[in-house]
PDB file of C-alpha atoms in Angstrom:
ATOM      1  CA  UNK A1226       0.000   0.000   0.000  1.00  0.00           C
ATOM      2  CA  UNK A1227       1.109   3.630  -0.497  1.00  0.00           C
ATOM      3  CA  UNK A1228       1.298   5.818   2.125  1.00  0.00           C
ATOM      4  CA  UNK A1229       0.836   9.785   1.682  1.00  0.00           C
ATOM      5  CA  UNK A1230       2.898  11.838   3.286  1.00  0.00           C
ATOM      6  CA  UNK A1231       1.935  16.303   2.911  1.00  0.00           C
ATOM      7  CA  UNK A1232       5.173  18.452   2.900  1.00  0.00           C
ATOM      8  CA  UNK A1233       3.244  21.439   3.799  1.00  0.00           C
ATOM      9  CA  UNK A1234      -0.315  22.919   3.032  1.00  0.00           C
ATOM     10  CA  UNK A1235      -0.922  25.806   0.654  1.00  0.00           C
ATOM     11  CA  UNK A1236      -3.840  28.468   0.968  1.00  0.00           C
ATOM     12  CA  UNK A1237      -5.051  27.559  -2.564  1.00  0.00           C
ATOM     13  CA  UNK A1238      -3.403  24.866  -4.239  1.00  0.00           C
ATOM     14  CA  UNK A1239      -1.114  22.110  -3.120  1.00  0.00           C
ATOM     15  CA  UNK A1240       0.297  20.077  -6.165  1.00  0.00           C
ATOM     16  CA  UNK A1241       2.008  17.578  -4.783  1.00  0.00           C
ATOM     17  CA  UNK A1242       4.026  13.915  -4.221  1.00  0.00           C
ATOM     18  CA  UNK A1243       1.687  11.911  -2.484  1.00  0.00           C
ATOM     19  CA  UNK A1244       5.239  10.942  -1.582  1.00  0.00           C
ATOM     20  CA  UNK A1245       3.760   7.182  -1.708  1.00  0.00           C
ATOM     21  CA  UNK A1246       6.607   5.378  -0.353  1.00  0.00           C
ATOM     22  CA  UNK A1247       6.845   1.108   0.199  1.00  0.00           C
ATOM     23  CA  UNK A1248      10.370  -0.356   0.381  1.00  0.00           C
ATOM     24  CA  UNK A1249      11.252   0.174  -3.330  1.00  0.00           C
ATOM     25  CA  UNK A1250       9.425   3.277  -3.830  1.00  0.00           C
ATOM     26  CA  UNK A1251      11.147   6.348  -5.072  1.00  0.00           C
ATOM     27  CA  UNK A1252       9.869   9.960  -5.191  1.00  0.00           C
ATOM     28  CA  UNK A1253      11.235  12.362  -7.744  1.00  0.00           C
ATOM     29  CA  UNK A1254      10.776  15.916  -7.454  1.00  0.00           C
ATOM     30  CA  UNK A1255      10.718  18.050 -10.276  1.00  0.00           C
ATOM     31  CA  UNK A1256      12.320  20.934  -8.271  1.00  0.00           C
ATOM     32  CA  UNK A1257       9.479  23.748  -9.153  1.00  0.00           C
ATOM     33  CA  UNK A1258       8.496  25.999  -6.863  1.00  0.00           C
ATOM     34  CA  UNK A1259       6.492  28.943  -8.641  1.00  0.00           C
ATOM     35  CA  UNK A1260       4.390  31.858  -7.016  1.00  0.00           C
ATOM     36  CA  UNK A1261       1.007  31.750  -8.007  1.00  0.00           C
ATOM     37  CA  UNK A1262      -0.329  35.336  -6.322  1.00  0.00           C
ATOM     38  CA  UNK A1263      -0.047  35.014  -2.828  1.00  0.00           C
ATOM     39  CA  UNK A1264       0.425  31.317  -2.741  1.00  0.00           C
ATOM     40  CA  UNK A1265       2.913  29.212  -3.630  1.00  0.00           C
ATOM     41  CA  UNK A1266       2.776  26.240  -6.279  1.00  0.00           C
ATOM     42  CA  UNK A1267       4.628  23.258  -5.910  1.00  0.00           C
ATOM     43  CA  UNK A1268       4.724  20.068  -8.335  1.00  0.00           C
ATOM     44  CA  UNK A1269       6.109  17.001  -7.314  1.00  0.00           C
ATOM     45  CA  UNK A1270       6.685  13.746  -9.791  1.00  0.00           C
ATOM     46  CA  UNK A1271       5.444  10.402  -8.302  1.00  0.00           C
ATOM     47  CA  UNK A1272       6.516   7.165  -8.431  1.00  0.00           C
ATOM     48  CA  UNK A1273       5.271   4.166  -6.373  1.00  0.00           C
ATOM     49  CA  UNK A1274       4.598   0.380  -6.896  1.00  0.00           C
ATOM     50  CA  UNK A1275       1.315   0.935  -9.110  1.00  0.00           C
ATOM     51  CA  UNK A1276       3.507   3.150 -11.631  1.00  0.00           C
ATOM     52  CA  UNK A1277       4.556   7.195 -11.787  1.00  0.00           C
ATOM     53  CA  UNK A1278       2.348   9.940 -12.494  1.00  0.00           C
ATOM     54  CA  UNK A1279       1.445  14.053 -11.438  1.00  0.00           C
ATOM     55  CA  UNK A1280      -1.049  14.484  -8.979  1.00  0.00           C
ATOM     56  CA  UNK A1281      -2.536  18.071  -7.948  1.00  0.00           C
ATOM     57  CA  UNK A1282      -4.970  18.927  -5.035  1.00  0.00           C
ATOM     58  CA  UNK A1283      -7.194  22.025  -5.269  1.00  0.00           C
ATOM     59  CA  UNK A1284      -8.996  23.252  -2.512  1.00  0.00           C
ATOM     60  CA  UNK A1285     -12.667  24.108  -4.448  1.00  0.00           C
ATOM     61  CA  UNK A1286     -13.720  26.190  -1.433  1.00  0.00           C
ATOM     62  CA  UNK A1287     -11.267  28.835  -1.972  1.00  0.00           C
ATOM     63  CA  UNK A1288     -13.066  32.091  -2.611  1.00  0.00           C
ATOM     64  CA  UNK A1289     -10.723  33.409  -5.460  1.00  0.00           C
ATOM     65  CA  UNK A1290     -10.699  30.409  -7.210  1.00  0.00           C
ATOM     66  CA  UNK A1291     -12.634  30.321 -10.812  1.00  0.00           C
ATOM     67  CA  UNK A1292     -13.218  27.429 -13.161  1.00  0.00           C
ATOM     68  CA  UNK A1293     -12.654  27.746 -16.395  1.00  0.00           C
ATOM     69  CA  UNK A1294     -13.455  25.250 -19.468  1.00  0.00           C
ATOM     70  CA  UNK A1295     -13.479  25.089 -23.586  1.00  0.00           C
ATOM     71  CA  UNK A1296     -14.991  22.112 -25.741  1.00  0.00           C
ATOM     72  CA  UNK A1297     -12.930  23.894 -28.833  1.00  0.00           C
ATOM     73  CA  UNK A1298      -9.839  24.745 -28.030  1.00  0.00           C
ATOM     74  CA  UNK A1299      -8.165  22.422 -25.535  1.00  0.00           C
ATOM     75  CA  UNK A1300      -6.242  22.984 -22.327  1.00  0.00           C
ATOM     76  CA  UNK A1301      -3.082  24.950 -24.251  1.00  0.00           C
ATOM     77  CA  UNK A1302      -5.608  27.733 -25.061  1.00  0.00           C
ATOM     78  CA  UNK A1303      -6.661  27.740 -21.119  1.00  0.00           C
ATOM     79  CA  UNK A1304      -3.059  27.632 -19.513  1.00  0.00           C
ATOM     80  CA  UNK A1305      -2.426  30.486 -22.072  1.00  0.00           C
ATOM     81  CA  UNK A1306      -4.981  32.611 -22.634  1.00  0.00           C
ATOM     82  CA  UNK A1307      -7.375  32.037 -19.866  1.00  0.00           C
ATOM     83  CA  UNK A1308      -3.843  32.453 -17.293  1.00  0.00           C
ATOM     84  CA  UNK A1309      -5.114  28.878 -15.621  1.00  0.00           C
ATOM     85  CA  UNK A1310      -2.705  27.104 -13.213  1.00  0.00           C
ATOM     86  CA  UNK A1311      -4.135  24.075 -13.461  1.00  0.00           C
ATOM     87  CA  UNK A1312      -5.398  22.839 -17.174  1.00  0.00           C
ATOM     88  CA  UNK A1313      -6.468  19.405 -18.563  1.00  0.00           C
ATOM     89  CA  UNK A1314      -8.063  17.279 -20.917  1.00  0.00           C
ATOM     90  CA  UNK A1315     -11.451  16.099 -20.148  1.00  0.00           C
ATOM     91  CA  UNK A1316     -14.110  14.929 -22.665  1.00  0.00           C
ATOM     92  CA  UNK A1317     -13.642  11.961 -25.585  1.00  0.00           C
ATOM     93  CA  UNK A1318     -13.509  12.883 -29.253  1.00  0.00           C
ATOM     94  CA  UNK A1319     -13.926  11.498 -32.760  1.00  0.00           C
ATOM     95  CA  UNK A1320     -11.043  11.526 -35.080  1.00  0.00           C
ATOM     96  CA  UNK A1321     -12.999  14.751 -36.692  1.00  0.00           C
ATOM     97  CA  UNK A1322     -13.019  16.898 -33.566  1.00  0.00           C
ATOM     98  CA  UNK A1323     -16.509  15.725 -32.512  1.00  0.00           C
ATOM     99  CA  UNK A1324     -17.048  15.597 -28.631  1.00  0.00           C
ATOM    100  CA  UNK A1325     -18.270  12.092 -27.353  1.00  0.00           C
ATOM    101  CA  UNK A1326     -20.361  12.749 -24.040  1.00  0.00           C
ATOM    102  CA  UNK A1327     -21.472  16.167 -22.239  1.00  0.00           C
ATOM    103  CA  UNK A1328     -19.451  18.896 -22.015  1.00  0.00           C
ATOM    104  CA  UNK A1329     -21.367  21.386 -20.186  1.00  0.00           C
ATOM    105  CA  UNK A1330     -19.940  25.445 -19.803  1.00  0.00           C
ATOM    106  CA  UNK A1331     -22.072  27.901 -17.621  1.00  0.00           C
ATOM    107  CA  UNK A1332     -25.153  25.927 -17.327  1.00  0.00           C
ATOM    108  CA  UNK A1333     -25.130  25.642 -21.950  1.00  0.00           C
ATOM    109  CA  UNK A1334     -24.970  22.099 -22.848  1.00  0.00           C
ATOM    110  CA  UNK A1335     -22.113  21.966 -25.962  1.00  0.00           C
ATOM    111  CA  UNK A1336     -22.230  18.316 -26.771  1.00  0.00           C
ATOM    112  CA  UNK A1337     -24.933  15.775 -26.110  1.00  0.00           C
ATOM    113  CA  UNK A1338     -24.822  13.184 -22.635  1.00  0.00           C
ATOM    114  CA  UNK A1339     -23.545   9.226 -23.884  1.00  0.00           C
ATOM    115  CA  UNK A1340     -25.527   7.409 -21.231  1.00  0.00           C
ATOM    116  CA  UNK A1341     -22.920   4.517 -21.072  1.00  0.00           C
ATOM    117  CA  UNK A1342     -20.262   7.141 -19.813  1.00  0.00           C
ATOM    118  CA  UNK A1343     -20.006   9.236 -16.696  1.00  0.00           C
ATOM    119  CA  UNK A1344     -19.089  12.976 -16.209  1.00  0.00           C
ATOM    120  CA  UNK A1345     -17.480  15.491 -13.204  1.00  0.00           C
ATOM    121  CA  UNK A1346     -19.751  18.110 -12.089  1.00  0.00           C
ATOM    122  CA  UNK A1347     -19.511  20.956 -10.251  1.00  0.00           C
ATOM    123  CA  UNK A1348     -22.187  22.782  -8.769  1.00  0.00           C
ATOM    124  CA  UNK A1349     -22.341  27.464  -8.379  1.00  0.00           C
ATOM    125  CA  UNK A1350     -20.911  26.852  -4.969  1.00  0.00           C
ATOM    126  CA  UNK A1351     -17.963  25.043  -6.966  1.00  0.00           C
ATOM    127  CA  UNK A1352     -18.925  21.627  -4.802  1.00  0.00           C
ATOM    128  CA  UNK A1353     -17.518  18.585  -7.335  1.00  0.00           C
ATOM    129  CA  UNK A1354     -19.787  15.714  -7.541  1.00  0.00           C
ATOM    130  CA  UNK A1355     -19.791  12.501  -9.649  1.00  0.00           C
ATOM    131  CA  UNK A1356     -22.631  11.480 -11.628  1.00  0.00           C
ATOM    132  CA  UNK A1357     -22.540   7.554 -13.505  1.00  0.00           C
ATOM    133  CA  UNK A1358     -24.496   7.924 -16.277  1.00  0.00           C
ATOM    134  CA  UNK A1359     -24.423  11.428 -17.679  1.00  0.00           C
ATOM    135  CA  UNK A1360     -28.561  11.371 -19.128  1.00  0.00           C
ATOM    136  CA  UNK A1361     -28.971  11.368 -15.315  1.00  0.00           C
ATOM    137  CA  UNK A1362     -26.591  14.835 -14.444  1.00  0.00           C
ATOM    138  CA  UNK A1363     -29.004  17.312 -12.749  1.00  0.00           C
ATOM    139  CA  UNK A1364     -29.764  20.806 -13.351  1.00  0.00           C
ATOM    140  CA  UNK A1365     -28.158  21.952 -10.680  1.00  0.00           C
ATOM    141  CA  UNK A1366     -24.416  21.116 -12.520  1.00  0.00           C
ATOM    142  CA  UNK A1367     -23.246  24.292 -13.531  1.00  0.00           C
ATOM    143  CA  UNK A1368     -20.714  22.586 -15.562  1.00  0.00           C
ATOM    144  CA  UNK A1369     -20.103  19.025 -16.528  1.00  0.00           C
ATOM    145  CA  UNK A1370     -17.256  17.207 -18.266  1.00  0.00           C
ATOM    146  CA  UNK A1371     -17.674  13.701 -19.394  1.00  0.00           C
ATOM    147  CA  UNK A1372     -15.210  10.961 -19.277  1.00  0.00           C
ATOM    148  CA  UNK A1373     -15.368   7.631 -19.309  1.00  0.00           C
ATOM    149  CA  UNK A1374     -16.520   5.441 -16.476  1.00  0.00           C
ATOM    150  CA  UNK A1375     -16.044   6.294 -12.782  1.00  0.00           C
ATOM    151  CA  UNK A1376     -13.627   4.269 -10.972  1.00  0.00           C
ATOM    152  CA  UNK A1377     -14.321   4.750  -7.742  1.00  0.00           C
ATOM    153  CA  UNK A1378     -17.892   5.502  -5.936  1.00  0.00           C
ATOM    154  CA  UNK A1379     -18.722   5.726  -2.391  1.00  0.00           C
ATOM    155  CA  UNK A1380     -15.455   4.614  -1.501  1.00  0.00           C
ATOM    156  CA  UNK A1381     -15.412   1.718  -3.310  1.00  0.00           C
ATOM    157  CA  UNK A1382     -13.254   0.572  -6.652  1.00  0.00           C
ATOM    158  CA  UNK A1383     -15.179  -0.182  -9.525  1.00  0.00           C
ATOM    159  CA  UNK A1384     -14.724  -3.471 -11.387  1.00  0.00           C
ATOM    160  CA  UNK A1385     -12.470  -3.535 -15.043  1.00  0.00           C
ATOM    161  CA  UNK A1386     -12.203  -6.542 -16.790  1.00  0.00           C
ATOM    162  CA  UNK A1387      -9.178  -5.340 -18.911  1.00  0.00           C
ATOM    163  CA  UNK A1388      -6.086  -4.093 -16.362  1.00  0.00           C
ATOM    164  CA  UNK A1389      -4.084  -2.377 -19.425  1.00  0.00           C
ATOM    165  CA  UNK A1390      -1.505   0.288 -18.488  1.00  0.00           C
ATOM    166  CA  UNK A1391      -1.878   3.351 -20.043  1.00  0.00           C
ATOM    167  CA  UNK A1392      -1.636   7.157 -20.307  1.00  0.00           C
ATOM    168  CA  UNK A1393      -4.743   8.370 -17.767  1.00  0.00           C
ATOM    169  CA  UNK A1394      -6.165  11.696 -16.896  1.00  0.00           C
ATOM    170  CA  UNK A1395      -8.919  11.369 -13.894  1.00  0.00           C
ATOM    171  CA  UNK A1396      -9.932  13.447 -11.151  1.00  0.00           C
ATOM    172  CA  UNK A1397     -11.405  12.113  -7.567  1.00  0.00           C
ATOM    173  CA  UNK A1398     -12.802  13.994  -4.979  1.00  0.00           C
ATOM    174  CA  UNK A1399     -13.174  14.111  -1.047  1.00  0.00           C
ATOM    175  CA  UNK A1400     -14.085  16.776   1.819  1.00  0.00           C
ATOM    176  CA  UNK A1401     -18.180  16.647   0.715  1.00  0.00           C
ATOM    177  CA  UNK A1402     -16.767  17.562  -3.381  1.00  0.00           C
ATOM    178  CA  UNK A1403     -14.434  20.487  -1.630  1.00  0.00           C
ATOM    179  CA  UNK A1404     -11.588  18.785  -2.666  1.00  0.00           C
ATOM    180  CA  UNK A1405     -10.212  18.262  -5.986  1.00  0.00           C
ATOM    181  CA  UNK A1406      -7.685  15.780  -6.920  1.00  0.00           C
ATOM    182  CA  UNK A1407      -6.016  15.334 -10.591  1.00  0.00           C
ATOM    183  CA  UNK A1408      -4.003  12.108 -11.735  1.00  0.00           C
ATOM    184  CA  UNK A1409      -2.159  12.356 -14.777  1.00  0.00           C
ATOM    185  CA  UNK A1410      -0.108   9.583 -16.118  1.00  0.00           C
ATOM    186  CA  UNK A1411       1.960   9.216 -19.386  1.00  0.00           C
ATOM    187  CA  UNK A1412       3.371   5.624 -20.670  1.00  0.00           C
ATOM    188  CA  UNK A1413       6.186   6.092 -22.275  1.00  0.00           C
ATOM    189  CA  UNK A1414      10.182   4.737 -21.743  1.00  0.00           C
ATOM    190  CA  UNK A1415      10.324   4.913 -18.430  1.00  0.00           C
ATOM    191  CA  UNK A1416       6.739   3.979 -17.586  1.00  0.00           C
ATOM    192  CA  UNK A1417       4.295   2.216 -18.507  1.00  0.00           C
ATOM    193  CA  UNK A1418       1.203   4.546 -17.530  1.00  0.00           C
ATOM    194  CA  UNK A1419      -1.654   3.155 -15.215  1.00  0.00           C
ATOM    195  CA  UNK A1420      -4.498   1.276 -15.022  1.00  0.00           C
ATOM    196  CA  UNK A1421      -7.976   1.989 -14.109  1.00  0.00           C
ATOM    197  CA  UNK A1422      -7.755  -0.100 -11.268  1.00  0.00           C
ATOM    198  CA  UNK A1423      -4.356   1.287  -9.761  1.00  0.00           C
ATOM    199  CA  UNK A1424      -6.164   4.998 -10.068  1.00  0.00           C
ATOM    200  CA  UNK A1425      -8.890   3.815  -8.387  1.00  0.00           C
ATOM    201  CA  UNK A1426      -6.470   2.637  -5.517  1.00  0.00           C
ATOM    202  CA  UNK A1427      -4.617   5.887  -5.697  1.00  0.00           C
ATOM    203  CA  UNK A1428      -7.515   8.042  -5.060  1.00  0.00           C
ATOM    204  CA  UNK A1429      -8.680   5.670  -1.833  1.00  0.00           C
ATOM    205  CA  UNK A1430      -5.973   5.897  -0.239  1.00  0.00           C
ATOM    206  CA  UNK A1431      -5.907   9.957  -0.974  1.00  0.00           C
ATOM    207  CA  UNK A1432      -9.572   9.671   1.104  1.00  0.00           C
ATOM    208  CA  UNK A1433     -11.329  10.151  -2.399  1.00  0.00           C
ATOM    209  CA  UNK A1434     -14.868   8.895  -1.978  1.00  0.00           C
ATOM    210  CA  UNK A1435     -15.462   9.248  -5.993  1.00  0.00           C
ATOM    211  CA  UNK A1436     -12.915   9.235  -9.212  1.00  0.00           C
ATOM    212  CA  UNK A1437     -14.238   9.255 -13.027  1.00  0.00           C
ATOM    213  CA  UNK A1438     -11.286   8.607 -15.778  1.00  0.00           C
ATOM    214  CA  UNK A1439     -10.983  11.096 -18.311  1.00  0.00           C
ATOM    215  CA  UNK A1440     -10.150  10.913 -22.332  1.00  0.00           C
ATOM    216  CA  UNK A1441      -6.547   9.224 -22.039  1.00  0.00           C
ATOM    217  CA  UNK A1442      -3.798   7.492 -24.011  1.00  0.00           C
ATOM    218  CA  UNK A1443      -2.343  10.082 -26.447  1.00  0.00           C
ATOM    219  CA  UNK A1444      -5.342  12.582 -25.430  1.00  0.00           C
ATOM    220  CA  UNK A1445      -3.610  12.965 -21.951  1.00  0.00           C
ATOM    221  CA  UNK A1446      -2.545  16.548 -21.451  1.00  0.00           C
ATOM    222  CA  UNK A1447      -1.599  18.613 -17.963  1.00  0.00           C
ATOM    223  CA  UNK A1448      -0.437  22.282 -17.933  1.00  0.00           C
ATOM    224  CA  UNK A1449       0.888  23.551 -14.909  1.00  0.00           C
ATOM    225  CA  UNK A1450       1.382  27.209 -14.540  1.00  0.00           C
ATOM    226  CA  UNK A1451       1.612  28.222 -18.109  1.00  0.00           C
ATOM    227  CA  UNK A1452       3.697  24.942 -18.889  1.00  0.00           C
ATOM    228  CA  UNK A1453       2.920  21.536 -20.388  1.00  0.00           C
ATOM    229  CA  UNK A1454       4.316  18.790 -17.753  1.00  0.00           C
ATOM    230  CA  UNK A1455       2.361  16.152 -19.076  1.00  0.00           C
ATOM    231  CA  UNK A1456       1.488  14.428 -22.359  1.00  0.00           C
ATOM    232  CA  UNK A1457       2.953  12.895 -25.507  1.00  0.00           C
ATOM    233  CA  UNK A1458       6.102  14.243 -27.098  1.00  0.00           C
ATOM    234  CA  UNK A1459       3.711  15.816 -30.235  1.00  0.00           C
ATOM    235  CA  UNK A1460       1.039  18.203 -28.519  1.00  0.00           C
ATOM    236  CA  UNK A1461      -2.061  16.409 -29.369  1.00  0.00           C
ATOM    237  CA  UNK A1462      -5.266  18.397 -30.941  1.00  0.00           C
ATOM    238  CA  UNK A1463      -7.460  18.037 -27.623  1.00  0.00           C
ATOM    239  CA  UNK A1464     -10.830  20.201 -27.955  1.00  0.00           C
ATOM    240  CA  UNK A1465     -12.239  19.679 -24.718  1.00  0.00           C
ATOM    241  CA  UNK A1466     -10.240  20.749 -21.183  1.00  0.00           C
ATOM    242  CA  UNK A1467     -11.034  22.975 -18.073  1.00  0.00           C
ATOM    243  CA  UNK A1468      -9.040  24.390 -14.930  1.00  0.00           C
ATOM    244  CA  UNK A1469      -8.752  26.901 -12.394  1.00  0.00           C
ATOM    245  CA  UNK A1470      -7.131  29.909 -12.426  1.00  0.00           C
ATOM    246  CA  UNK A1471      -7.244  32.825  -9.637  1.00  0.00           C
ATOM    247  CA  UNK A1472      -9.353  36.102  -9.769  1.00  0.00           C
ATOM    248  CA  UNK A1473      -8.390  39.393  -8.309  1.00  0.00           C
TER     249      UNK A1473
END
C-alpha cells in the first residue's frame, strides 16, 4: 500500500508527491516551486509500486478560485490565454473533432450526454460531484465534463475486466466535493502509464470517496502554470479541457 505523506499545506493549491513510499518506492521531485499570487505552487513527480504519475490537489472552497473550461480549443488555449494554473483534458472525441459525451460550460450544454459514460460536475458553490451515467446529471451542474466510467464511488473501486496500463487523466474527490484531486499519467520509456484499477487505488488511499477517468492514451494533457508537464512528445489536438485559475 502507499502511504501519503503532505510536505506542507498551501492556501489555494497544493500540487504535490503523495510521496507514496513502500520499500522500493522512489519519489522524484521536479524541483518547481512557482508563485502563483499570494500562494505558492509546488509540483512534485510520483513514483510508487502501481507506476509514476502528477497528482494536484485544489482546494474548491477557496473564494478566489474560478473554473474555467473550452470544448474547442483544448487545455493549451486555457493555460495560455485564460492564465489557468491548473489545465487538462477532459471529454472523448472522434477523429474529426466531434465531442463524445457532455461537455457542459455555464449551465449551456455543448455536446450531447452518452448514457454509457459518466461525467465530473460541479455545482455554483464550486462543490464537485460525480454522476454515472451522464442522461442522469441534474440541473443543478453548472458545468459538466464527461469521461469515461467512474472508478471509484462511495469509496469503493469499480470493477475492469481489462487491467491495461496506459496514459490516464482522472480526477477524484473528497471533503463533501471540496476537494479536488487530478491524476495524470503518461506511458512512455520509463513507464508504462496506469491502469484503471491502480487509479482507483490511488484516489482511496488519498480519502477520495469518488474518481471518473478522463479521455486518455495520447489525449492525456496537464499544464501547470503556463507549462505543459504532461502528455505525448507531439502536442495532441485536444478540444475539450477545463481548470482553475485565480481572480483578483
Amino acid at each position: 500500500m502507499c502511504k501519503r505523506k503532505v510536505e506542507f499545506i498551501l492556501p489555494v493549491i497544493l500540487i504535490f508527491s503523495a510521496i507514496l513510499q513502500i520499500s522500493c518506492a522512489t519519489t522524484k521531485n521536479l524541483g518547481q516551486e512557482t508563485e502563483c499570487e499570494n500562494s505558492t505552487l509546488i509540483s512534485t513527480f510520483n513514483s510508487c509500486q502501481y507506476g509514476q504519475y502528477f497528482l494536484q490537489e485544489i482546494d474548491l472552497s477557496s473564494n478566489n478560485l474560478e473554473l474555467v473550461a473550452t470544448h474547442k480549443k483544448g487545455p493549451g488555449f486555457l493555460a495560455s490565454r485564460k492564465k489557468a494554473f491548473v489545465a487538462i483534458n477532459s471529454t472523448p472525441f472522434t477523429k474529426t473533432g466531434k465531442l463524445v459525451g457532455i461537455h457542459r460550460e455555464k449551465g449551456e450544454d455543448f455536446s450531447r450526454p452518452v448514457g454509457k459514460y459518466d461525467a465530473l460536475c460541479f455545482d455554483s458553490t464550486l462543490t464537485a460531484f460525480v454522476v454515472c451515467n451522464q442522461e442522469l446529471i441534474p440541473d443543478s451542474a453548472i458545468y459538466a465534463f464527461g469521461g469515461f466510467w467512474c472508478i471509484l464511488k462511495d469509496g469503493i473501486e469499480q470493477p475492469f475486466k481489462l487491467n491495461r496500463k496506459d496514459s490516464r487523466c482522472a480526477a477524484g474527490i473528497s471533503s463533501g466535493g471540496k476537494k479536488l484531486f487530478i491524476l495524470t499519467s503518461v506511458a512512455g520509456k520509463k513507464s508504462k502509464g496506469l491502469s484503471y484499477q491502480e487509479c482507483s487505488r490511488i484516489f482511496k488511499e488519498l480519502g477520495c470517496t469518488d474518481a471518473i477517468q478522463f479521455d486518455g492514451g495520447s489525449s492525456t494533457t496537464l499544464y501547470v502554470m503556463g507549462r505543459r508537464v504532461a502528455g505525448p512528445f507531439i502536442v495532441p489536438r485536444v478540444p475539450a479541457g477545463f481548470g482553475f485559475c485565480l481572480t483578483p
